[in-house]
PDB file of C-alpha atoms in Angstrom:
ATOM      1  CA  UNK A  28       0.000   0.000   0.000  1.00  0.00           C
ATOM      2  CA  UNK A  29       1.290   3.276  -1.032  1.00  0.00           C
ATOM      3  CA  UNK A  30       2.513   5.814   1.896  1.00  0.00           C
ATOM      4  CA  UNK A  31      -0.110   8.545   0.302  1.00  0.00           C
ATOM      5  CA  UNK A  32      -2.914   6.384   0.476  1.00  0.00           C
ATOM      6  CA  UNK A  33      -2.307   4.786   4.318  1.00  0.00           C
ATOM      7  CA  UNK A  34      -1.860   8.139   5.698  1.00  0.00           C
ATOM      8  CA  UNK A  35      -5.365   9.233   4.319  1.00  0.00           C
ATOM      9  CA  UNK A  36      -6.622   6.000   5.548  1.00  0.00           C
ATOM     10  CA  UNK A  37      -5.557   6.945   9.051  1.00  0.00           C
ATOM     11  CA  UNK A  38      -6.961  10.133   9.049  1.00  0.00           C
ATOM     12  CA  UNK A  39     -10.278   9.392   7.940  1.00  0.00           C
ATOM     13  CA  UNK A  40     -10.603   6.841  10.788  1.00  0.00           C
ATOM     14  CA  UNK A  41      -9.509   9.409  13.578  1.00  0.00           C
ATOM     15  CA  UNK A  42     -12.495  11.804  11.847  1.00  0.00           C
ATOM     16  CA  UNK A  43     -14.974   9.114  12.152  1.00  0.00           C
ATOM     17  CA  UNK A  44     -13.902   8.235  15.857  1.00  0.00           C
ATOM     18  CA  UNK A  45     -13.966  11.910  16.935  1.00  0.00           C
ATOM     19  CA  UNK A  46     -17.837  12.030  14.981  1.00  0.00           C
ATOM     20  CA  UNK A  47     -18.598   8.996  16.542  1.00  0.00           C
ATOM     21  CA  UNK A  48     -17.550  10.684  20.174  1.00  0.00           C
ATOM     22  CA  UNK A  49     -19.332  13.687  19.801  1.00  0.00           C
ATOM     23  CA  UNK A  50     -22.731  12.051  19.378  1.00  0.00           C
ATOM     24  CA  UNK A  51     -22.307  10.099  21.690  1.00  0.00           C
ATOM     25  CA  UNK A  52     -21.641  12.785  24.699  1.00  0.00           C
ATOM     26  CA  UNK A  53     -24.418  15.252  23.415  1.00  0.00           C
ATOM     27  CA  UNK A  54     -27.020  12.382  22.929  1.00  0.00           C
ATOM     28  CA  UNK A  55     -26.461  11.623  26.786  1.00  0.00           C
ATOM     29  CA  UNK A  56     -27.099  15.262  27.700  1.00  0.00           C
ATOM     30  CA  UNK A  57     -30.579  16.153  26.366  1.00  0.00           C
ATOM     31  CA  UNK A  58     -32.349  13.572  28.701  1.00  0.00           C
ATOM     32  CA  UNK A  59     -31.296  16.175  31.562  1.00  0.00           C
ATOM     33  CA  UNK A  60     -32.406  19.028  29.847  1.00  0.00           C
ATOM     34  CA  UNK A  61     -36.035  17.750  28.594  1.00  0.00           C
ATOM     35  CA  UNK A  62     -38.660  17.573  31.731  1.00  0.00           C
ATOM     36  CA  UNK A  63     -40.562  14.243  32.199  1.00  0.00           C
ATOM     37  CA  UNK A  64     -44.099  14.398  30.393  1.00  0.00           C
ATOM     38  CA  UNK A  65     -45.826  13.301  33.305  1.00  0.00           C
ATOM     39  CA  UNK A  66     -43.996  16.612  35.399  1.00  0.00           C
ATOM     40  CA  UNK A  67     -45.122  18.913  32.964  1.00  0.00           C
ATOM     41  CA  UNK A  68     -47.636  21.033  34.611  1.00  0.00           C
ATOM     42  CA  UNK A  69     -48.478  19.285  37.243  1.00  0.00           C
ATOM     43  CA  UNK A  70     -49.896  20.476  40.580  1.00  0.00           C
ATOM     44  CA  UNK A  71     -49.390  19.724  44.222  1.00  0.00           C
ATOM     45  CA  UNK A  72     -52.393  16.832  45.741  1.00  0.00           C
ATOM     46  CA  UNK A  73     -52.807  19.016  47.950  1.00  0.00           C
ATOM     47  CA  UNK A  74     -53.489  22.670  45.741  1.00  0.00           C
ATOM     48  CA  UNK A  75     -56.556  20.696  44.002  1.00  0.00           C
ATOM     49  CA  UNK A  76     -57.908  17.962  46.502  1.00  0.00           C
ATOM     50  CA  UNK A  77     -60.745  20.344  47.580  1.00  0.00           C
ATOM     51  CA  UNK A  78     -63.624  18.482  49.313  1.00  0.00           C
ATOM     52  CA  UNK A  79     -67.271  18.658  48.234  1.00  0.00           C
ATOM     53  CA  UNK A  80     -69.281  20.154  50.713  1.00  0.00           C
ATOM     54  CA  UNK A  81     -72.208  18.623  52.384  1.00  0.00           C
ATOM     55  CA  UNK A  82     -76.419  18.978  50.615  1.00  0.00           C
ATOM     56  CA  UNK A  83     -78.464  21.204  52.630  1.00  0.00           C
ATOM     57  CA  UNK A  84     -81.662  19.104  53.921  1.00  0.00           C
ATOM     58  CA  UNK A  85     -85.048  20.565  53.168  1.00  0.00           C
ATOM     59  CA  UNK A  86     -86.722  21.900  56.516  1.00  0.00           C
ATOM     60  CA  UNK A  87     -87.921  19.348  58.619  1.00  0.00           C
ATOM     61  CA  UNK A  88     -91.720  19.407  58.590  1.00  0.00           C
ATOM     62  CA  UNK A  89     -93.167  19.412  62.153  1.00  0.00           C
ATOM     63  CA  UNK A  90     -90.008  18.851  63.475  1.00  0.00           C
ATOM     64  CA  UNK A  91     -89.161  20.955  67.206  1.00  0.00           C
ATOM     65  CA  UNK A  92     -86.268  23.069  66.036  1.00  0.00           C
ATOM     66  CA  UNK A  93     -85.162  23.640  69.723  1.00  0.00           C
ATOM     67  CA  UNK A  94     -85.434  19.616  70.397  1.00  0.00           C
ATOM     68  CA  UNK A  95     -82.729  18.408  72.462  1.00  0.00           C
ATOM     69  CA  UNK A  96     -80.011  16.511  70.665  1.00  0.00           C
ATOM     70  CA  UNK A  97     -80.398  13.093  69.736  1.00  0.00           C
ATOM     71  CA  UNK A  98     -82.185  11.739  66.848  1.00  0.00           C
ATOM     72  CA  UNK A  99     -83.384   8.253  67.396  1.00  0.00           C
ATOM     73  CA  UNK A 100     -85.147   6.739  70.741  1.00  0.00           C
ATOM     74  CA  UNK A 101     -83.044   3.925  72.793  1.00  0.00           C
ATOM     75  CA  UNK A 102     -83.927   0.279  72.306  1.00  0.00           C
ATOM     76  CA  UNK A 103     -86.495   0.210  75.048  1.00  0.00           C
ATOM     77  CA  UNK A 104     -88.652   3.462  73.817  1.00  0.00           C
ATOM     78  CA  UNK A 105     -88.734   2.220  70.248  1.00  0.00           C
ATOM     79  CA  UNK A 106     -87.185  -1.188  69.086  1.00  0.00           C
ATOM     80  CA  UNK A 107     -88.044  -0.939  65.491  1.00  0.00           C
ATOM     81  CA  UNK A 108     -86.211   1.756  64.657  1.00  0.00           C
ATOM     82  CA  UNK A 109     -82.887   1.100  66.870  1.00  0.00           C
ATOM     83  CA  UNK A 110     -82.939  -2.284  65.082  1.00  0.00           C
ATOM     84  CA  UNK A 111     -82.845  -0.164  61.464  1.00  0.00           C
ATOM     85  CA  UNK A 112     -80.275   1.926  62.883  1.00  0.00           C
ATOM     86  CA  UNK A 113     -78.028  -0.777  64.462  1.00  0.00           C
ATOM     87  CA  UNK A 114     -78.739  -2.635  60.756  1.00  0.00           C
ATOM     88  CA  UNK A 115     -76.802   0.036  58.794  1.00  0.00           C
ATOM     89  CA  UNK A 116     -74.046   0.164  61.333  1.00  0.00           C
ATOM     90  CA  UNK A 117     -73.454  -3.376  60.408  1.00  0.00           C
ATOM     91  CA  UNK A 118     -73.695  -2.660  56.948  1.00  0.00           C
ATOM     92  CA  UNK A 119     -71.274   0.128  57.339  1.00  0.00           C
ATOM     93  CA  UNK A 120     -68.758  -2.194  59.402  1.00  0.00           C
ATOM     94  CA  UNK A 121     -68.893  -4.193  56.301  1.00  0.00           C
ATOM     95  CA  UNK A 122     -68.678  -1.778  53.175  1.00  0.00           C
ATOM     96  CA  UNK A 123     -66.016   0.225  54.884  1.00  0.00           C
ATOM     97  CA  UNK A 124     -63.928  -3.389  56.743  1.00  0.00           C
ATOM     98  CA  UNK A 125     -64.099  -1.275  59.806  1.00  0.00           C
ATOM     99  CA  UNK A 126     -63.913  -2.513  63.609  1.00  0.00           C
ATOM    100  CA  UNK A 127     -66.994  -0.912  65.009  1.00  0.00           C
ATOM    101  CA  UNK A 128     -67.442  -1.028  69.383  1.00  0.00           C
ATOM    102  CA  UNK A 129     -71.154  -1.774  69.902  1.00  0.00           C
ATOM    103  CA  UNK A 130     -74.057   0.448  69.868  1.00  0.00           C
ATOM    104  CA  UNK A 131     -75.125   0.750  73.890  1.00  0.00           C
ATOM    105  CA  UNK A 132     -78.826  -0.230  73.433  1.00  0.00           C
ATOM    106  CA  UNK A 133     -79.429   2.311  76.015  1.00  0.00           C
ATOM    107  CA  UNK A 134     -78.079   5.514  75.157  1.00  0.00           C
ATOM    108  CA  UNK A 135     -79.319   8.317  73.519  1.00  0.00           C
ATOM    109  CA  UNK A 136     -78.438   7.932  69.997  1.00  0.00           C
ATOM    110  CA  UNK A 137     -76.336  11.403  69.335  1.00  0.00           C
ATOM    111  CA  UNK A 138     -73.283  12.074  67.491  1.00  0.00           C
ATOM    112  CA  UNK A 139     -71.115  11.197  70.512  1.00  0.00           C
ATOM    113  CA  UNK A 140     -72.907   7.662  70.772  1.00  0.00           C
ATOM    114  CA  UNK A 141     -72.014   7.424  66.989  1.00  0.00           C
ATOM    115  CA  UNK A 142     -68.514   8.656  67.600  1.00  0.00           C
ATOM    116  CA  UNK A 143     -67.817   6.094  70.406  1.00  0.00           C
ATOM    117  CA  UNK A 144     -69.184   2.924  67.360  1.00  0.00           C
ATOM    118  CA  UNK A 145     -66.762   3.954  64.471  1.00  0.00           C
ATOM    119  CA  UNK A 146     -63.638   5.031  67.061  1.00  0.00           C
ATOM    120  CA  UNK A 147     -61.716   2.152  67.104  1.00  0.00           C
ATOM    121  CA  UNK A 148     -60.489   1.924  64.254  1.00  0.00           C
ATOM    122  CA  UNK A 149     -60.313   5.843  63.063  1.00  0.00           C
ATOM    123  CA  UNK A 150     -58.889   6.748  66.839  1.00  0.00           C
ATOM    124  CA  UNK A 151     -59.530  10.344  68.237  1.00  0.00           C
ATOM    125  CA  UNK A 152     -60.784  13.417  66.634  1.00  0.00           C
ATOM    126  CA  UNK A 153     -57.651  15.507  65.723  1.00  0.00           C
ATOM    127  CA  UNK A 154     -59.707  18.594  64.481  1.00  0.00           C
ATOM    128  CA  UNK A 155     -63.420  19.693  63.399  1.00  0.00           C
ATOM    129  CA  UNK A 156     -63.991  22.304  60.975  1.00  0.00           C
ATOM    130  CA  UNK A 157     -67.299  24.183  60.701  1.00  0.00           C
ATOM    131  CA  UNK A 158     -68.666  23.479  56.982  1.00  0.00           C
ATOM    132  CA  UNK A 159     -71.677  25.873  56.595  1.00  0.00           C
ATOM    133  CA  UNK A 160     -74.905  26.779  58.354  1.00  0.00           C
ATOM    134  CA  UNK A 161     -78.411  27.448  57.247  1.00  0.00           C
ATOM    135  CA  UNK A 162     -81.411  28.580  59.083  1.00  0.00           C
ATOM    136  CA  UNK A 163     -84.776  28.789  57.810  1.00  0.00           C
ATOM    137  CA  UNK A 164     -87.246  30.968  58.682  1.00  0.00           C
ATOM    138  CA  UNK A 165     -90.581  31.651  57.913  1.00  0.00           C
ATOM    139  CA  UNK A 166     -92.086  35.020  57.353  1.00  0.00           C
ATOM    140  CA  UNK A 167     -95.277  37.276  58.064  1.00  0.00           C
ATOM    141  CA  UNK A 168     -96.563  36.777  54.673  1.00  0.00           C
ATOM    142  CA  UNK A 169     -95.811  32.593  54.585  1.00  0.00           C
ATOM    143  CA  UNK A 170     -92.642  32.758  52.627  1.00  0.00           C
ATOM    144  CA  UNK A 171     -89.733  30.390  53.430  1.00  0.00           C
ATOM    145  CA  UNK A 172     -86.546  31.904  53.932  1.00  0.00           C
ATOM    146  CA  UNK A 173     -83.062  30.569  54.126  1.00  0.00           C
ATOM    147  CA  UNK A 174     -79.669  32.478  55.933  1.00  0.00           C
ATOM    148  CA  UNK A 175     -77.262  30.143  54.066  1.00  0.00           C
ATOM    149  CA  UNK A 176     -73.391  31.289  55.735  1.00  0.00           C
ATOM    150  CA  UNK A 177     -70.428  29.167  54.563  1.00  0.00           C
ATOM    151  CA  UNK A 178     -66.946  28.750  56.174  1.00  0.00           C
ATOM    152  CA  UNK A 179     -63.791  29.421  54.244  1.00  0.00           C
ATOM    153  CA  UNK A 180     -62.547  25.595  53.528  1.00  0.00           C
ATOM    154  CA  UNK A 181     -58.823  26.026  54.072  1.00  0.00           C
ATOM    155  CA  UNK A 182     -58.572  26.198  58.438  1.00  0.00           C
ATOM    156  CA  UNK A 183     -54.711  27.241  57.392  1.00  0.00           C
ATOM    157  CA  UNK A 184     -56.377  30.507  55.842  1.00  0.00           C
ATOM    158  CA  UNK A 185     -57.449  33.291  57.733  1.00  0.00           C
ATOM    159  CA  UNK A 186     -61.184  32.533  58.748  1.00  0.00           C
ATOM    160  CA  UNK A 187     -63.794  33.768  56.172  1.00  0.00           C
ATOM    161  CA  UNK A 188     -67.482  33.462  55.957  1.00  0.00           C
ATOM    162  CA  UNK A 189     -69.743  33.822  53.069  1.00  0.00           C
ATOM    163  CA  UNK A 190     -73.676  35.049  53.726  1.00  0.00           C
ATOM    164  CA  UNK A 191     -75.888  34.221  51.031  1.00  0.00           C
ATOM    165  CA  UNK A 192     -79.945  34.510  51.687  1.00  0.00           C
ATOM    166  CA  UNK A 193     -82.405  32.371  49.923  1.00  0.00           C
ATOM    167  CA  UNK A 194     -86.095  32.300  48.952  1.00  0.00           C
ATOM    168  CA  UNK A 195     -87.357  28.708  49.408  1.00  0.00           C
ATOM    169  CA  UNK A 196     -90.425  27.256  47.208  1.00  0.00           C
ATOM    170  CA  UNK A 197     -92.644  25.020  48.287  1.00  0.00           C
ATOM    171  CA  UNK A 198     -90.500  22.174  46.105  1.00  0.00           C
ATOM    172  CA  UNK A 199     -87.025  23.063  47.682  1.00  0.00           C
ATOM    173  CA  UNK A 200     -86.056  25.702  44.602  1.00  0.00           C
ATOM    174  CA  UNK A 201     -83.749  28.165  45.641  1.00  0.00           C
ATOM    175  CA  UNK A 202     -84.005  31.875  44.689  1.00  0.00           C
ATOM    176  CA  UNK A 203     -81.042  34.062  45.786  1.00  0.00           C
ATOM    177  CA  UNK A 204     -82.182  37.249  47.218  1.00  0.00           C
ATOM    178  CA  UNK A 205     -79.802  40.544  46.933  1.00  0.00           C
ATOM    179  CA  UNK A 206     -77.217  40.948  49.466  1.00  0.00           C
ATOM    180  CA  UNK A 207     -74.542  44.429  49.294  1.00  0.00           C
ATOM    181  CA  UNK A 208     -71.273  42.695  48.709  1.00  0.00           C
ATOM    182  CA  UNK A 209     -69.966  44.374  52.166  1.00  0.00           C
ATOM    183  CA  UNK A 210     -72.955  42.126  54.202  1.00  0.00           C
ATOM    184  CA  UNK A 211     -72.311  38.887  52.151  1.00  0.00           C
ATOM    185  CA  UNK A 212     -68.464  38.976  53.100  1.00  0.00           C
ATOM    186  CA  UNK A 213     -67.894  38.321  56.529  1.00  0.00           C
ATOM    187  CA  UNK A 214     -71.360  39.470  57.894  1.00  0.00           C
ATOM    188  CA  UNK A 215     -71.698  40.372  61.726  1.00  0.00           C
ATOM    189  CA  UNK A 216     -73.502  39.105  64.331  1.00  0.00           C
ATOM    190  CA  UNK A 217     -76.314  42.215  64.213  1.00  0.00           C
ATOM    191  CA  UNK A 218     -76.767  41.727  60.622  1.00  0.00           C
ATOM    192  CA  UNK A 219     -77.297  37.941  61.535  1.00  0.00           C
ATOM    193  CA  UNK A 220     -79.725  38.221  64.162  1.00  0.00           C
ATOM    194  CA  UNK A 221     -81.713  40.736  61.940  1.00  0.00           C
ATOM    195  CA  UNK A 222     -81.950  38.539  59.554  1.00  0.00           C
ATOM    196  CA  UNK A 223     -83.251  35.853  61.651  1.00  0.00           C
ATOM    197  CA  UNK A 224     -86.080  38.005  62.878  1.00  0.00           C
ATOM    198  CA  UNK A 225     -87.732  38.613  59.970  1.00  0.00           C
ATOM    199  CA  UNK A 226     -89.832  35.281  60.612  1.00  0.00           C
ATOM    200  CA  UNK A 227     -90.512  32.535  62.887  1.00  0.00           C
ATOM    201  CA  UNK A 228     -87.659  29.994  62.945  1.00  0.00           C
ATOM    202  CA  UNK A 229     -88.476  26.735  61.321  1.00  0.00           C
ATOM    203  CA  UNK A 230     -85.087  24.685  61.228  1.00  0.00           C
ATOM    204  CA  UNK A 231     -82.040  24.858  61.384  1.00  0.00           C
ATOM    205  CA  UNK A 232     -78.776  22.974  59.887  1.00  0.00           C
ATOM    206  CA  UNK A 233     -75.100  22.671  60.400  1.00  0.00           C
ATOM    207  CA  UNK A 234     -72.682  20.662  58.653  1.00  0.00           C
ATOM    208  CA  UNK A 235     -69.282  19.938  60.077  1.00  0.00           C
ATOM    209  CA  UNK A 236     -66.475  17.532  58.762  1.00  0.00           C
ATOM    210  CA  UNK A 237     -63.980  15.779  61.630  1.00  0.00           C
ATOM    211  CA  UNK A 238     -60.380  14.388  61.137  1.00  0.00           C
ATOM    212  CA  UNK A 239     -59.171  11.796  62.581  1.00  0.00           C
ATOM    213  CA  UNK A 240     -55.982  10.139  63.735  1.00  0.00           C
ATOM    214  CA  UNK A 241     -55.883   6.987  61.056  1.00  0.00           C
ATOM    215  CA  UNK A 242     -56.314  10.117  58.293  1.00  0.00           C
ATOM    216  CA  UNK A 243     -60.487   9.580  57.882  1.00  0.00           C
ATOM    217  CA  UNK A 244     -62.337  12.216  57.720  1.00  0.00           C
ATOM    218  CA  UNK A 245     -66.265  12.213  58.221  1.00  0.00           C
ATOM    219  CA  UNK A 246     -68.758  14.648  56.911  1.00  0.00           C
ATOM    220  CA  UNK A 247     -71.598  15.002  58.828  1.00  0.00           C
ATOM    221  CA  UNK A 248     -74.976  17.488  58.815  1.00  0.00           C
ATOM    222  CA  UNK A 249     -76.981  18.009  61.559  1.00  0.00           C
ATOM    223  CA  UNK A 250     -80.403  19.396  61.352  1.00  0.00           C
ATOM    224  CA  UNK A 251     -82.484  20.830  64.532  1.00  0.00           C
ATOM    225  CA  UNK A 252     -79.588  19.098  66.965  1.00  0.00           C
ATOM    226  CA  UNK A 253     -79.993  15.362  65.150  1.00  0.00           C
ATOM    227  CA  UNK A 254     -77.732  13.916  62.737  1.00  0.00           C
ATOM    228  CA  UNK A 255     -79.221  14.228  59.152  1.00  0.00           C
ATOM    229  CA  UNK A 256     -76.313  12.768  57.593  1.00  0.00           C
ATOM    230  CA  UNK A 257     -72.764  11.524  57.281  1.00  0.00           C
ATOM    231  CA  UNK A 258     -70.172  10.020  54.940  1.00  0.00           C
ATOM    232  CA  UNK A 259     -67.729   8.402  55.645  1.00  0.00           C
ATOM    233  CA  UNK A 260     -64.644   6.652  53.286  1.00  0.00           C
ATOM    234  CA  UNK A 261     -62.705   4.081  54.518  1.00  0.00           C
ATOM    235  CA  UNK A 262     -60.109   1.086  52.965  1.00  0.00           C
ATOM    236  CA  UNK A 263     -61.290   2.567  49.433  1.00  0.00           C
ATOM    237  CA  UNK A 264     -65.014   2.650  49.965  1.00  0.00           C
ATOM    238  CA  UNK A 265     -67.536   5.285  50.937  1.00  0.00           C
ATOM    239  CA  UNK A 266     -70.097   4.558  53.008  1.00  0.00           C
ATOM    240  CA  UNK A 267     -73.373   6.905  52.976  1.00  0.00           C
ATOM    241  CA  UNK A 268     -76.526   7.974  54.893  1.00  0.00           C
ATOM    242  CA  UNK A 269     -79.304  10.309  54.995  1.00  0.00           C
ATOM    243  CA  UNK A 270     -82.808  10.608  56.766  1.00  0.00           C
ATOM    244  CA  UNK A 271     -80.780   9.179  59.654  1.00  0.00           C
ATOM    245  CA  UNK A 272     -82.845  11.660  61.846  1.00  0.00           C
ATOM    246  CA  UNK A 273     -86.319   9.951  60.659  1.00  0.00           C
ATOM    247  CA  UNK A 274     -88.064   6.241  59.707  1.00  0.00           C
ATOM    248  CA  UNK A 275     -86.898   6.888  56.413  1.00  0.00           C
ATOM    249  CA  UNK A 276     -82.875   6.857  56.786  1.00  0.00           C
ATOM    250  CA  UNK A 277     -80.923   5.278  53.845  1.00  0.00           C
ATOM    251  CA  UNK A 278     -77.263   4.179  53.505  1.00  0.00           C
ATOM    252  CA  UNK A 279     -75.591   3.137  50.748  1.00  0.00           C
ATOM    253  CA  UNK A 280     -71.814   1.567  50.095  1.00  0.00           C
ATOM    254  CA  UNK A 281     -69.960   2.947  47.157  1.00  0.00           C
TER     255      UNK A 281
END
């Protein structure tokens, strides 16, 4: 092989290594510089895993809205219905895979009877938050009013309530009634009260939503002192009731 023709040989080798090299060092780079599609955008569980408040029951027809709490008889003044009661706390024990302590046959059936059933396995309450409260009135004329105020959601935030003021139809239809911005945003206590005595009371309903130590949470409404309702997930299901302060109380396991 001619000298010439070797030394070209050489050189075109040591181009195609130093090529070759090149690549090679900025192909490994641009994996560090491009962001992972699943990263792109993305936004903090906890900036977006806002809660769904709780339904406002209809007023309670011919209910006492100054009744003491508790919202179902013991065993021995009405059998039937602690039966239906202690029922869905069995179903619950099973949609949810809960340990449930049993229901004392002779205590007043209020939230802390309820709260001493589903304990042992969710522990202690670590904090309650006030959801919302709505009082219902009824005025001069017949009309059915409702003084709807709602808590600000975030208990980190400072606190902040929201007043809205409803007109109630005889089906449950809500129509807004105009509020001045300043009263709707943190309303007092005066503006409140003179609300409220613009009719007879009728009912009235509070919703409140309790953490726990295992990292449950329950939503419950009460309405006139006696649970309404309350959801509760638990091991991936959710287990639901309403009507529980009446003959009529459902539950269902989702």
């Amino acid at each position: 092989m001619k000298k010439n023709t070797l030394i070209l040989l050489v050189l075109g080798v040591a181009v195609l290594l130093v090529v070759s090299y090149c690549q090679f060092w900025s192909g490994s780079e641009t994996p560090s510089t491009v962001a992972e599609p699943e990263t792109m955008g993305s936004v903090p569980p906890e900036e977006t895993s806002i809660k769904p408040k709780a339904t406002v029951p209809p007023p309670a027809p011919g209910q006492d809205a100054s009744a003491s709490a508790g919202f179902l008889p013991t065993q021995m003044e009405d059998p039937a219905k602690f039966e239906v009661y202690k029922k869905h706390l069995k179903d619950m024990a099973v949609c949810l895979n809960m340990e449930m302590a049993p229901l004392d046959p002779q205590a007043e059936i209020n939230f802390e009877t309820f709260n001493k059933v589903i304990g042992p396995d969710l522990g202690d309450i670590v904090l309650t938050t006030d959801e919302w409260s709505a009082t219902d009135i009824r005025t001069k004329s017949g009309e059915l009013r409702r003084i709807y105020i709602e808590n600000s959601p975030d208990p980190d935030k400072q606190a902040m309530k929201t007043l809205k003021y409803y007109s109630l139809s005889p089906s449950g239809e809500q129509k807004e009634l105009p509020l001045a911005a300043d009263q709707m945003a943190n309303p007092s206590d005066a503006l409140i009260a003179s609300l409220e005595s613009d009719g007879d009371l009728v009912g009235k309903s509070t919703s409140r939503r309790m953490f726990y130590q295992n990292g449950d949470d329950l939503l419950l409404v009460e309405r006139n002192g006696k649970l309404y309702s309350f959801e509760l997930p638990h091991d991936g299901k959710t287990f639901t009731c309403i009507d529980a302060d009446s003959a009529k109380m459902a539950c269902k396991c989702k």
